mmCIF file of C-alpha atoms in Angstrom:
data_model
loop_
_atom_site.group_PDB
_atom_site.id
_atom_site.type_symbol
_atom_site.label_atom_id
_atom_site.label_comp_id
_atom_site.label_asym_id
_atom_site.label_seq_id
_atom_site.Cartn_x
_atom_site.Cartn_y
_atom_site.Cartn_z
ATOM 1 C CA MET A 4 -122.324 215.539 -100.703
ATOM 2 C CA SER A 5 -123.465 217.744 -103.577
ATOM 3 C CA ASP A 6 -120.730 219.408 -105.526
ATOM 4 C CA LEU A 7 -122.360 222.700 -104.503
ATOM 5 C CA HIS A 8 -120.690 222.044 -101.151
ATOM 6 C CA CYS A 9 -117.288 222.351 -102.805
ATOM 7 C CA PRO A 10 -116.743 226.098 -102.855
ATOM 8 C CA ALA A 11 -115.288 227.824 -105.842
ATOM 9 C CA ARG A 12 -112.541 230.275 -104.914
ATOM 10 C CA ILE A 13 -112.264 233.381 -107.087
ATOM 11 C CA LEU A 14 -109.245 235.543 -106.756
ATOM 12 C CA LEU A 15 -110.234 238.913 -108.114
ATOM 13 C CA ALA A 16 -107.236 240.965 -109.234
ATOM 14 C CA ARG A 17 -106.934 244.510 -110.487
ATOM 15 C CA HIS A 18 -104.910 244.993 -113.667
ATOM 16 C CA GLY A 19 -101.320 246.300 -113.606
ATOM 17 C CA GLU A 20 -100.338 249.980 -113.936
ATOM 18 C CA ALA A 21 -101.649 251.309 -117.280
ATOM 19 C CA GLU A 22 -101.091 254.367 -119.452
ATOM 20 C CA TYR A 23 -103.446 255.899 -121.986
ATOM 21 C CA GLU A 24 -102.947 257.736 -125.296
ATOM 22 C CA SER A 25 -105.457 260.390 -124.175
ATOM 23 C CA ASP A 26 -105.730 262.210 -120.882
ATOM 24 C CA LEU A 27 -109.485 262.206 -121.202
ATOM 25 C CA VAL A 28 -111.617 259.476 -119.691
ATOM 26 C CA GLY A 29 -112.783 257.227 -122.477
ATOM 27 C CA THR A 30 -113.441 253.624 -123.238
ATOM 28 C CA SER A 31 -109.856 252.902 -124.306
ATOM 29 C CA GLY A 32 -108.395 249.792 -122.718
ATOM 30 C CA GLY A 33 -104.993 251.450 -122.246
ATOM 31 C CA ASN A 34 -101.636 249.797 -122.230
ATOM 32 C CA LEU A 35 -99.515 248.384 -119.370
ATOM 33 C CA THR A 36 -96.429 250.340 -118.412
ATOM 34 C CA VAL A 37 -93.064 248.700 -117.713
ATOM 35 C CA LEU A 38 -94.032 248.669 -114.031
ATOM 36 C CA GLY A 39 -97.466 247.272 -114.884
ATOM 37 C CA ARG A 40 -95.920 244.393 -116.787
ATOM 38 C CA ARG A 41 -93.683 243.584 -113.803
ATOM 39 C CA GLN A 42 -96.659 243.748 -111.418
ATOM 40 C CA ALA A 43 -98.531 241.301 -113.683
ATOM 41 C CA ALA A 44 -95.684 238.839 -113.894
ATOM 42 C CA GLU A 45 -95.211 239.075 -110.106
ATOM 43 C CA LEU A 46 -98.918 238.400 -109.653
ATOM 44 C CA GLY A 47 -98.485 235.126 -111.460
ATOM 45 C CA VAL A 48 -95.408 234.173 -109.457
ATOM 46 C CA ARG A 49 -97.171 235.084 -106.186
ATOM 47 C CA LEU A 50 -100.094 232.746 -107.050
ATOM 48 C CA SER A 51 -97.938 229.843 -108.122
ATOM 49 C CA SER A 52 -98.581 228.076 -104.808
ATOM 50 C CA GLU A 53 -102.401 228.645 -104.971
ATOM 51 C CA ARG A 54 -103.117 225.825 -107.436
ATOM 52 C CA VAL A 55 -104.868 228.218 -109.790
ATOM 53 C CA ALA A 56 -106.931 226.175 -112.285
ATOM 54 C CA ALA A 57 -107.809 228.909 -114.803
ATOM 55 C CA VAL A 58 -107.184 232.549 -115.655
ATOM 56 C CA LEU A 59 -109.981 234.816 -116.958
ATOM 57 C CA CYS A 60 -110.149 238.537 -117.633
ATOM 58 C CA SER A 61 -112.228 241.456 -118.876
ATOM 59 C CA GLU A 62 -112.056 242.513 -122.511
ATOM 60 C CA LEU A 63 -110.157 245.729 -121.764
ATOM 61 C CA ALA A 64 -106.581 245.606 -123.064
ATOM 62 C CA ARG A 65 -104.918 246.418 -119.683
ATOM 63 C CA ALA A 66 -106.692 243.439 -118.102
ATOM 64 C CA VAL A 67 -105.929 241.133 -121.026
ATOM 65 C CA GLN A 68 -102.245 242.027 -120.871
ATOM 66 C CA THR A 69 -102.211 241.473 -117.125
ATOM 67 C CA ALA A 70 -103.930 238.133 -117.422
ATOM 68 C CA GLU A 71 -101.622 236.875 -120.154
ATOM 69 C CA LEU A 72 -98.484 237.878 -118.240
ATOM 70 C CA ALA A 73 -99.698 236.323 -115.019
ATOM 71 C CA ALA A 74 -100.955 233.222 -116.833
ATOM 72 C CA GLY A 75 -97.557 232.863 -118.577
ATOM 73 C CA ALA A 76 -95.909 232.651 -115.122
ATOM 74 C CA LEU A 77 -98.548 230.011 -114.149
ATOM 75 C CA GLY A 78 -98.356 228.016 -117.379
ATOM 76 C CA LEU A 79 -102.073 228.483 -118.036
ATOM 77 C CA PRO A 80 -104.176 229.825 -120.951
ATOM 78 C CA VAL A 81 -106.453 232.895 -120.628
ATOM 79 C CA THR A 82 -110.168 233.127 -121.320
ATOM 80 C CA VAL A 83 -111.513 236.617 -122.065
ATOM 81 C CA ARG A 84 -115.062 237.174 -120.761
ATOM 82 C CA GLU A 85 -117.562 239.867 -121.617
ATOM 83 C CA ARG A 86 -119.260 241.983 -118.852
ATOM 84 C CA LEU A 87 -116.216 242.182 -116.523
ATOM 85 C CA ASP A 88 -115.182 245.641 -117.725
ATOM 86 C CA GLU A 89 -114.720 248.727 -115.596
ATOM 87 C CA PHE A 90 -117.814 250.692 -114.528
ATOM 88 C CA ASP A 91 -119.466 252.997 -117.038
ATOM 89 C CA VAL A 92 -118.670 256.618 -116.174
ATOM 90 C CA GLY A 93 -121.705 258.000 -118.115
ATOM 91 C CA ASP A 94 -121.610 261.736 -118.805
ATOM 92 C CA ALA A 95 -118.018 261.977 -117.501
ATOM 93 C CA ARG A 96 -116.815 260.113 -120.628
ATOM 94 C CA GLY A 97 -114.654 262.367 -122.785
ATOM 95 C CA GLY A 98 -113.804 264.697 -119.927
ATOM 96 C CA PRO A 99 -110.736 264.840 -117.622
ATOM 97 C CA TYR A 100 -110.298 262.475 -114.696
ATOM 98 C CA VAL A 101 -111.223 264.486 -111.581
ATOM 99 C CA PRO A 102 -110.703 262.452 -108.354
ATOM 100 C CA GLU A 103 -113.161 264.695 -106.447
ATOM 101 C CA VAL A 104 -115.890 263.637 -108.878
ATOM 102 C CA PHE A 105 -114.975 260.005 -109.506
ATOM 103 C CA GLU A 106 -114.104 258.851 -106.015
ATOM 104 C CA PRO A 107 -117.154 259.806 -103.856
ATOM 105 C CA PRO A 108 -119.521 257.197 -105.457
ATOM 106 C CA LEU A 109 -116.852 254.565 -105.118
ATOM 107 C CA GLU A 110 -116.423 255.402 -101.457
ATOM 108 C CA ARG A 111 -120.179 254.910 -100.992
ATOM 109 C CA TRP A 112 -120.033 251.526 -102.803
ATOM 110 C CA LEU A 113 -117.422 250.427 -100.250
ATOM 111 C CA THR A 114 -119.792 251.195 -97.342
ATOM 112 C CA GLY A 115 -122.585 249.174 -98.963
ATOM 113 C CA ASP A 116 -124.427 252.139 -100.547
ATOM 114 C CA LEU A 117 -124.715 250.731 -104.076
ATOM 115 C CA ALA A 118 -127.248 253.275 -105.326
ATOM 116 C CA ALA A 119 -124.444 255.770 -105.944
ATOM 117 C CA GLY A 120 -122.960 256.391 -109.388
ATOM 118 C CA LEU A 121 -121.823 259.092 -111.749
ATOM 119 C CA PRO A 122 -124.535 260.918 -113.764
ATOM 120 C CA SER A 123 -125.876 258.595 -116.490
ATOM 121 C CA GLY A 124 -123.233 256.077 -115.457
ATOM 122 C CA GLU A 125 -123.532 252.681 -113.746
ATOM 123 C CA THR A 126 -124.499 252.528 -110.077
ATOM 124 C CA GLY A 127 -122.729 250.006 -107.837
ATOM 125 C CA ALA A 128 -125.862 247.889 -108.035
ATOM 126 C CA ASP A 129 -125.661 247.999 -111.858
ATOM 127 C CA VAL A 130 -122.017 246.854 -111.697
ATOM 128 C CA VAL A 131 -122.849 243.984 -109.324
ATOM 129 C CA ALA A 132 -125.862 242.950 -111.461
ATOM 130 C CA ARG A 133 -123.562 242.864 -114.527
ATOM 131 C CA VAL A 134 -120.532 241.146 -112.993
ATOM 132 C CA LEU A 135 -121.886 238.692 -110.418
ATOM 133 C CA PRO A 136 -123.702 236.505 -112.958
ATOM 134 C CA VAL A 137 -120.426 236.125 -114.838
ATOM 135 C CA LEU A 138 -118.696 235.109 -111.599
ATOM 136 C CA ASP A 139 -121.512 232.674 -110.908
ATOM 137 C CA SER A 140 -121.035 231.025 -114.285
ATOM 138 C CA ILE A 141 -117.271 230.830 -113.599
ATOM 139 C CA ALA A 142 -117.900 229.370 -110.136
ATOM 140 C CA ASP A 143 -120.193 226.781 -111.725
ATOM 141 C CA MET A 144 -117.437 225.748 -114.085
ATOM 142 C CA PHE A 145 -114.751 225.504 -111.363
ATOM 143 C CA ARG A 146 -116.367 224.048 -108.230
ATOM 144 C CA GLY A 147 -113.743 223.098 -105.675
ATOM 145 C CA GLU A 148 -111.079 224.990 -107.565
ATOM 146 C CA THR A 149 -109.324 228.359 -107.507
ATOM 147 C CA VAL A 150 -109.451 230.729 -110.457
ATOM 148 C CA LEU A 151 -107.909 234.102 -111.105
ATOM 149 C CA VAL A 152 -110.154 236.768 -112.607
ATOM 150 C CA VAL A 153 -108.401 239.993 -113.724
ATOM 151 C CA THR A 154 -110.731 242.938 -113.582
ATOM 152 C CA HIS A 155 -110.868 246.565 -112.466
ATOM 153 C CA GLY A 156 -110.795 248.741 -109.336
ATOM 154 C CA GLY A 157 -114.374 249.965 -109.551
ATOM 155 C CA VAL A 158 -115.636 246.413 -110.127
ATOM 156 C CA ILE A 159 -113.711 245.195 -107.042
ATOM 157 C CA LEU A 160 -115.114 248.075 -104.936
ATOM 158 C CA ALA A 161 -118.694 247.383 -105.983
ATOM 159 C CA LEU A 162 -118.412 243.664 -105.285
ATOM 160 C CA LEU A 163 -116.751 244.114 -101.878
ATOM 161 C CA GLY A 164 -119.391 246.721 -100.977
ATOM 162 C CA ALA A 165 -122.189 244.328 -101.945
ATOM 163 C CA LEU A 166 -120.809 241.179 -100.375
ATOM 164 C CA ALA A 167 -118.854 242.466 -97.372
ATOM 165 C CA PRO A 168 -119.460 246.158 -96.645
ATOM 166 C CA ASN A 169 -116.964 247.521 -94.090
ATOM 167 C CA ALA A 170 -115.111 244.162 -93.745
ATOM 168 C CA PRO A 171 -111.730 244.511 -92.099
ATOM 169 C CA GLY A 172 -109.774 243.378 -95.200
ATOM 170 C CA ASN A 173 -111.497 245.790 -97.538
ATOM 171 C CA PRO A 174 -109.728 248.748 -99.134
ATOM 172 C CA ALA A 175 -109.860 251.815 -96.857
ATOM 173 C CA HIS A 176 -110.588 254.186 -99.728
ATOM 174 C CA ALA A 177 -111.587 254.241 -103.333
ATOM 175 C CA ASN A 178 -108.003 254.780 -104.362
ATOM 176 C CA ASP A 179 -106.771 251.921 -102.141
ATOM 177 C CA VAL A 180 -107.020 249.107 -104.661
ATOM 178 C CA PRO A 181 -103.387 248.798 -105.765
ATOM 179 C CA ASN A 182 -102.537 247.497 -109.191
ATOM 180 C CA CYS A 183 -102.458 243.634 -109.175
ATOM 181 C CA SER A 184 -103.798 243.412 -105.618
ATOM 182 C CA THR A 185 -106.094 240.406 -105.115
ATOM 183 C CA TYR A 186 -109.316 239.851 -103.154
ATOM 184 C CA LEU A 187 -110.653 236.392 -102.418
ATOM 185 C CA LEU A 188 -114.325 235.597 -102.925
ATOM 186 C CA GLU A 189 -115.777 232.096 -102.274
ATOM 187 C CA ARG A 190 -119.073 230.775 -103.490
ATOM 188 C CA ASP A 191 -120.711 227.738 -101.951
ATOM 189 C CA ALA A 192 -124.293 226.499 -101.518
ATOM 190 C CA HIS A 193 -125.078 229.545 -99.364
ATOM 191 C CA GLY A 194 -123.865 232.028 -101.933
ATOM 192 C CA TRP A 195 -120.933 234.458 -102.069
ATOM 193 C CA ARG A 196 -118.728 235.399 -99.175
ATOM 194 C CA PRO A 197 -115.365 237.193 -98.910
ATOM 195 C CA MET B 30 -76.173 247.845 -139.535
ATOM 196 C CA SER B 31 -79.566 249.433 -140.033
ATOM 197 C CA GLY B 32 -82.080 247.857 -142.403
ATOM 198 C CA PRO B 33 -85.239 249.220 -144.003
ATOM 199 C CA ASP B 34 -88.162 250.502 -141.910
ATOM 200 C CA ARG B 35 -90.166 247.327 -141.717
ATOM 201 C CA VAL B 36 -93.543 246.360 -140.320
ATOM 202 C CA ILE B 37 -94.624 242.750 -140.039
ATOM 203 C CA LEU B 38 -98.404 242.962 -140.045
ATOM 204 C CA ALA B 39 -100.011 239.844 -138.548
ATOM 205 C CA ARG B 40 -103.584 238.668 -138.085
ATOM 206 C CA HIS B 41 -104.606 237.505 -134.610
ATOM 207 C CA GLY B 42 -105.072 233.798 -133.773
ATOM 208 C CA GLU B 43 -108.358 231.832 -134.080
ATOM 209 C CA THR B 44 -110.988 233.400 -131.832
ATOM 210 C CA GLU B 45 -114.294 232.432 -130.240
ATOM 211 C CA TYR B 46 -117.054 234.790 -129.204
ATOM 212 C CA GLU B 47 -119.727 234.574 -126.534
ATOM 213 C CA SER B 48 -122.357 235.672 -128.992
ATOM 214 C CA GLU B 49 -122.842 234.680 -132.616
ATOM 215 C CA TYR B 50 -124.093 238.235 -133.227
ATOM 216 C CA MET B 51 -121.623 240.811 -134.489
ATOM 217 C CA GLY B 52 -120.820 243.411 -131.833
ATOM 218 C CA ALA B 53 -118.003 245.237 -130.210
ATOM 219 C CA ALA B 54 -116.657 242.130 -128.384
ATOM 220 C CA GLY B 55 -112.985 241.395 -128.749
ATOM 221 C CA GLY B 56 -113.379 237.650 -128.307
ATOM 222 C CA SER B 57 -111.059 235.101 -126.723
ATOM 223 C CA LEU B 58 -108.396 232.957 -128.413
ATOM 224 C CA THR B 59 -109.140 229.250 -128.774
ATOM 225 C CA ALA B 60 -106.468 226.654 -127.931
ATOM 226 C CA LEU B 61 -105.664 226.581 -131.624
ATOM 227 C CA GLY B 62 -105.504 230.382 -131.675
ATOM 228 C CA ARG B 63 -102.975 230.336 -128.812
ATOM 229 C CA ALA B 64 -100.880 227.763 -130.725
ATOM 230 C CA GLN B 65 -101.028 230.016 -133.862
ATOM 231 C CA ALA B 66 -99.813 232.964 -131.762
ATOM 232 C CA ARG B 67 -96.933 230.864 -130.416
ATOM 233 C CA ASP B 68 -96.050 229.748 -133.965
ATOM 234 C CA LEU B 69 -96.029 233.448 -135.010
ATOM 235 C CA GLY B 70 -93.555 234.249 -132.270
ATOM 236 C CA GLU B 71 -91.426 231.201 -133.101
ATOM 237 C CA ARG B 72 -91.430 232.003 -136.798
ATOM 238 C CA LEU B 73 -90.232 235.584 -136.146
ATOM 239 C CA ARG B 74 -87.376 234.651 -133.836
ATOM 240 C CA SER B 75 -84.873 235.137 -136.633
ATOM 241 C CA SER B 76 -86.522 238.362 -137.984
ATOM 242 C CA SER B 77 -84.774 240.747 -135.561
ATOM 243 C CA VAL B 78 -88.081 242.135 -134.302
ATOM 244 C CA THR B 79 -87.409 244.989 -131.863
ATOM 245 C CA ALA B 80 -90.937 245.874 -130.703
ATOM 246 C CA VAL B 81 -94.449 244.359 -130.674
ATOM 247 C CA TYR B 82 -97.641 246.402 -131.084
ATOM 248 C CA CYS B 83 -101.316 245.402 -131.224
ATOM 249 C CA SER B 84 -104.816 246.681 -131.509
ATOM 250 C CA GLU B 85 -107.047 247.264 -128.493
ATOM 251 C CA LEU B 86 -109.239 244.256 -129.276
ATOM 252 C CA SER B 87 -108.701 241.397 -126.846
ATOM 253 C CA ARG B 88 -107.931 238.844 -129.561
ATOM 254 C CA GLY B 89 -105.174 241.114 -130.850
ATOM 255 C CA VAL B 90 -103.786 241.756 -127.394
ATOM 256 C CA GLN B 91 -103.702 238.032 -126.512
ATOM 257 C CA THR B 92 -101.982 237.136 -129.768
ATOM 258 C CA ALA B 93 -99.396 239.918 -129.320
ATOM 259 C CA GLU B 94 -98.578 238.947 -125.703
ATOM 260 C CA ILE B 95 -98.191 235.241 -126.566
ATOM 261 C CA ALA B 96 -95.921 235.962 -129.548
ATOM 262 C CA ALA B 97 -93.997 238.701 -127.700
ATOM 263 C CA ALA B 98 -93.236 236.352 -124.785
ATOM 264 C CA LEU B 99 -91.410 234.051 -127.274
ATOM 265 C CA LEU B 100 -89.479 237.033 -128.605
ATOM 266 C CA GLY B 101 -88.631 238.315 -125.104
ATOM 267 C CA LEU B 102 -90.292 241.668 -125.838
ATOM 268 C CA PRO B 103 -92.959 243.818 -124.206
ATOM 269 C CA VAL B 104 -96.223 244.746 -126.003
ATOM 270 C CA THR B 105 -97.604 248.202 -126.644
ATOM 271 C CA VAL B 106 -101.339 248.488 -127.306
ATOM 272 C CA ARG B 107 -102.285 251.195 -129.863
ATOM 273 C CA VAL B 108 -105.523 252.938 -130.598
ATOM 274 C CA GLY B 109 -106.456 253.072 -134.320
ATOM 275 C CA ILE B 110 -105.414 249.626 -135.655
ATOM 276 C CA HIS B 111 -108.635 247.713 -134.898
ATOM 277 C CA GLU B 112 -110.856 245.782 -137.283
ATOM 278 C CA TYR B 113 -113.371 247.608 -139.552
ATOM 279 C CA PRO B 114 -116.826 247.935 -137.875
ATOM 280 C CA ALA B 115 -119.834 245.847 -138.953
ATOM 281 C CA GLY B 116 -121.858 249.039 -139.540
ATOM 282 C CA ASP B 117 -125.582 248.383 -140.056
ATOM 283 C CA TYR B 118 -124.860 244.603 -139.808
ATOM 284 C CA LEU B 119 -124.113 245.055 -136.106
ATOM 285 C CA GLY B 120 -126.276 242.717 -134.051
ATOM 286 C CA ARG B 121 -126.735 240.218 -136.859
ATOM 287 C CA PRO B 122 -125.007 236.787 -137.038
ATOM 288 C CA TYR B 123 -121.659 237.039 -138.906
ATOM 289 C CA ASP B 124 -121.881 236.111 -142.558
ATOM 290 C CA ALA B 125 -118.890 236.695 -144.829
ATOM 291 C CA LYS B 126 -121.201 237.496 -147.732
ATOM 292 C CA PHE B 127 -122.186 240.803 -146.093
ATOM 293 C CA PHE B 128 -118.617 241.940 -146.697
ATOM 294 C CA ASP B 129 -117.527 239.957 -149.802
ATOM 295 C CA ALA B 130 -118.283 242.687 -152.404
ATOM 296 C CA MET B 131 -116.605 245.339 -150.311
ATOM 297 C CA VAL B 132 -113.440 243.256 -149.781
ATOM 298 C CA THR B 133 -113.226 242.340 -153.447
ATOM 299 C CA SER B 134 -113.443 246.056 -154.339
ATOM 300 C CA TRP B 135 -110.789 246.977 -151.785
ATOM 301 C CA LEU B 136 -108.364 244.324 -153.134
ATOM 302 C CA ALA B 137 -108.903 245.641 -156.658
ATOM 303 C CA GLY B 138 -107.944 249.095 -155.443
ATOM 304 C CA ASP B 139 -111.417 250.656 -155.074
ATOM 305 C CA LEU B 140 -111.220 251.667 -151.415
ATOM 306 C CA ALA B 141 -114.174 254.070 -151.534
ATOM 307 C CA VAL B 142 -116.545 251.122 -151.016
ATOM 308 C CA GLN B 143 -118.049 250.448 -147.555
ATOM 309 C CA VAL B 144 -120.946 248.565 -146.021
ATOM 310 C CA PRO B 145 -123.812 250.850 -144.860
ATOM 311 C CA GLY B 146 -122.815 252.556 -141.576
ATOM 312 C CA GLY B 147 -119.321 251.099 -141.713
ATOM 313 C CA GLU B 148 -115.898 252.383 -142.754
ATOM 314 C CA SER B 149 -114.528 252.715 -146.297
ATOM 315 C CA GLY B 150 -111.291 250.985 -147.188
ATOM 316 C CA ASP B 151 -109.794 254.446 -147.419
ATOM 317 C CA GLN B 152 -110.798 255.224 -143.877
ATOM 318 C CA VAL B 153 -109.354 251.978 -142.599
ATOM 319 C CA ALA B 154 -106.112 252.345 -144.567
ATOM 320 C CA ASP B 155 -105.687 255.965 -143.514
ATOM 321 C CA ARG B 156 -106.148 255.384 -139.778
ATOM 322 C CA VAL B 157 -103.909 252.322 -139.788
ATOM 323 C CA LEU B 158 -101.134 253.867 -141.941
ATOM 324 C CA GLN B 159 -101.143 256.933 -139.621
ATOM 325 C CA VAL B 160 -100.226 254.578 -136.760
ATOM 326 C CA LEU B 161 -97.679 252.678 -138.837
ATOM 327 C CA GLU B 162 -96.029 255.990 -139.864
ATOM 328 C CA ASP B 163 -95.681 256.808 -136.195
ATOM 329 C CA LEU B 164 -94.156 253.343 -135.476
ATOM 330 C CA VAL B 165 -91.439 253.656 -138.157
ATOM 331 C CA ARG B 166 -90.629 257.150 -136.850
ATOM 332 C CA ARG B 167 -90.090 255.551 -133.445
ATOM 333 C CA HIS B 168 -88.118 252.578 -134.830
ATOM 334 C CA PRO B 169 -86.107 253.781 -137.852
ATOM 335 C CA GLY B 170 -84.286 250.939 -139.582
ATOM 336 C CA GLU B 171 -85.971 248.383 -137.416
ATOM 337 C CA THR B 172 -88.529 245.588 -137.822
ATOM 338 C CA VAL B 173 -91.629 245.801 -135.643
ATOM 339 C CA LEU B 174 -94.480 243.323 -135.283
ATOM 340 C CA VAL B 175 -98.016 244.697 -135.440
ATOM 341 C CA VAL B 176 -100.846 242.331 -134.540
ATOM 342 C CA SER B 177 -104.018 243.518 -136.239
ATOM 343 C CA HIS B 178 -106.997 242.133 -138.111
ATOM 344 C CA GLY B 179 -108.042 240.511 -141.414
ATOM 345 C CA GLY B 180 -109.947 243.517 -142.696
ATOM 346 C CA VAL B 181 -106.963 245.798 -141.971
ATOM 347 C CA VAL B 182 -104.676 243.512 -143.965
ATOM 348 C CA LEU B 183 -107.168 243.598 -146.861
ATOM 349 C CA ALA B 184 -107.516 247.383 -146.843
ATOM 350 C CA LEU B 185 -103.730 247.839 -146.820
ATOM 351 C CA MET B 186 -103.327 245.292 -149.684
ATOM 352 C CA GLY B 187 -105.833 247.274 -151.710
ATOM 353 C CA ARG B 188 -104.034 250.554 -150.936
ATOM 354 C CA LEU B 189 -100.476 249.349 -151.411
ATOM 355 C CA ALA B 190 -100.719 246.439 -153.901
ATOM 356 C CA PRO B 191 -104.073 246.798 -155.754
ATOM 357 C CA GLY B 192 -104.821 243.897 -158.040
ATOM 358 C CA SER B 193 -101.587 242.047 -157.085
ATOM 359 C CA THR B 194 -101.740 238.330 -157.820
ATOM 360 C CA MET B 195 -99.565 237.839 -154.707
ATOM 361 C CA ALA B 196 -102.145 239.362 -152.356
ATOM 362 C CA PRO B 197 -104.857 237.340 -150.640
ATOM 363 C CA ARG B 198 -107.926 237.092 -152.917
ATOM 364 C CA SER B 199 -110.501 237.157 -150.082
ATOM 365 C CA GLY B 200 -110.796 237.497 -146.310
ATOM 366 C CA LEU B 201 -110.684 233.758 -146.110
ATOM 367 C CA GLU B 202 -107.119 233.758 -147.420
ATOM 368 C CA VAL B 203 -105.850 235.939 -144.557
ATOM 369 C CA ALA B 204 -105.200 233.040 -142.181
ATOM 370 C CA ASN B 205 -105.098 233.385 -138.413
ATOM 371 C CA GLY B 206 -101.465 234.083 -137.345
ATOM 372 C CA SER B 207 -100.385 234.834 -140.920
ATOM 373 C CA SER B 208 -98.142 237.819 -141.508
ATOM 374 C CA TYR B 209 -97.285 240.258 -144.308
ATOM 375 C CA VAL B 210 -94.145 242.326 -144.636
ATOM 376 C CA LEU B 211 -94.512 246.061 -145.311
ATOM 377 C CA GLU B 212 -91.570 248.357 -145.893
ATOM 378 C CA ARG B 213 -91.378 252.121 -145.787
ATOM 379 C CA ASP B 214 -88.843 254.100 -147.834
ATOM 380 C CA ALA B 215 -88.695 257.530 -149.432
ATOM 381 C CA ASP B 216 -91.293 256.427 -152.027
ATOM 382 C CA GLY B 217 -93.745 255.298 -149.411
ATOM 383 C CA TRP B 218 -94.998 251.881 -148.317
ATOM 384 C CA GLN B 219 -94.520 248.667 -150.254
ATOM 385 C CA VAL B 220 -95.705 245.090 -149.628
ATOM 386 C CA ARG B 221 -92.761 242.623 -149.770
ATOM 387 C CA PHE B 222 -94.421 239.393 -150.891
#
């Protein structure tokens, strides 16, 4: 049996609740709130029966904090990986967060329409093309094992829309990816499946 | 009893990067870097640290979270205390000699010097001290740990202790996980060597 037959299990988690120094949408990584820190520690405790072999995260501060707090509860180190960051909001950068503008493209990603995106920002397909190769390299390193990858709501929506549009376990809406919620993806010889 | 307004300024632990080319990446702590961060936390257990802050760069955040866990404290990430940018050297492999002359000038107290497209020592010192001023306002009479970067340490040494024989003589001498004590009183900031 090839080791490709041993699926790698990737638990994708959204970071804990974060606050930002500016109200405007930027590239700042933010900072976990008291609640966010508790959510992150609870994520680690919740996964203590899952035999997690490694913890990885995006470069954004809110994800790094979440990963370190969860990994502390699991007794594991954290590896920061590039290209797992939240989606690029394009021309909306520097403006206020307006749910009526930001959420419709994410809703379309969830249904499998990955061509949507904000003006000059990343489409769902762009996000998947950026993130999935990183997850592939992680799966290659951890065949037959379970790893925690702390990333972002938009990234999770794009991946679920690409791999399992309209699946029963998917978020119902773009704003239905709670902080520190987890989504299981498995990769075996046939590719990725939820 | 209240003490002086004190900031313990630390450099992050040893870091590895996915690319050898200088960019915006925050990097990831190595196993040694994680041990250095733990040592930092252990070393400060008796320093009455009341709060832990760090830059937005991932190597700073990791170091702060690991040290803070040993101190039983939360971490607050702050904008404005990041490393100086590589400027026009962005995209090239890191080489300390690009920055040697600039760092030597900063340490001697000439903070106007910068690499092309980068930040001057004055710009680095000004943006970082603005954040440190805010921290001591929030924590009067307390000691706070701030996890930042080698270039930030060098710019502040040049600003607060130019030419001091006690200061590091180059970037190489600002070791991963090392820390420097700064105090703020009515006369301003001083380095306590």
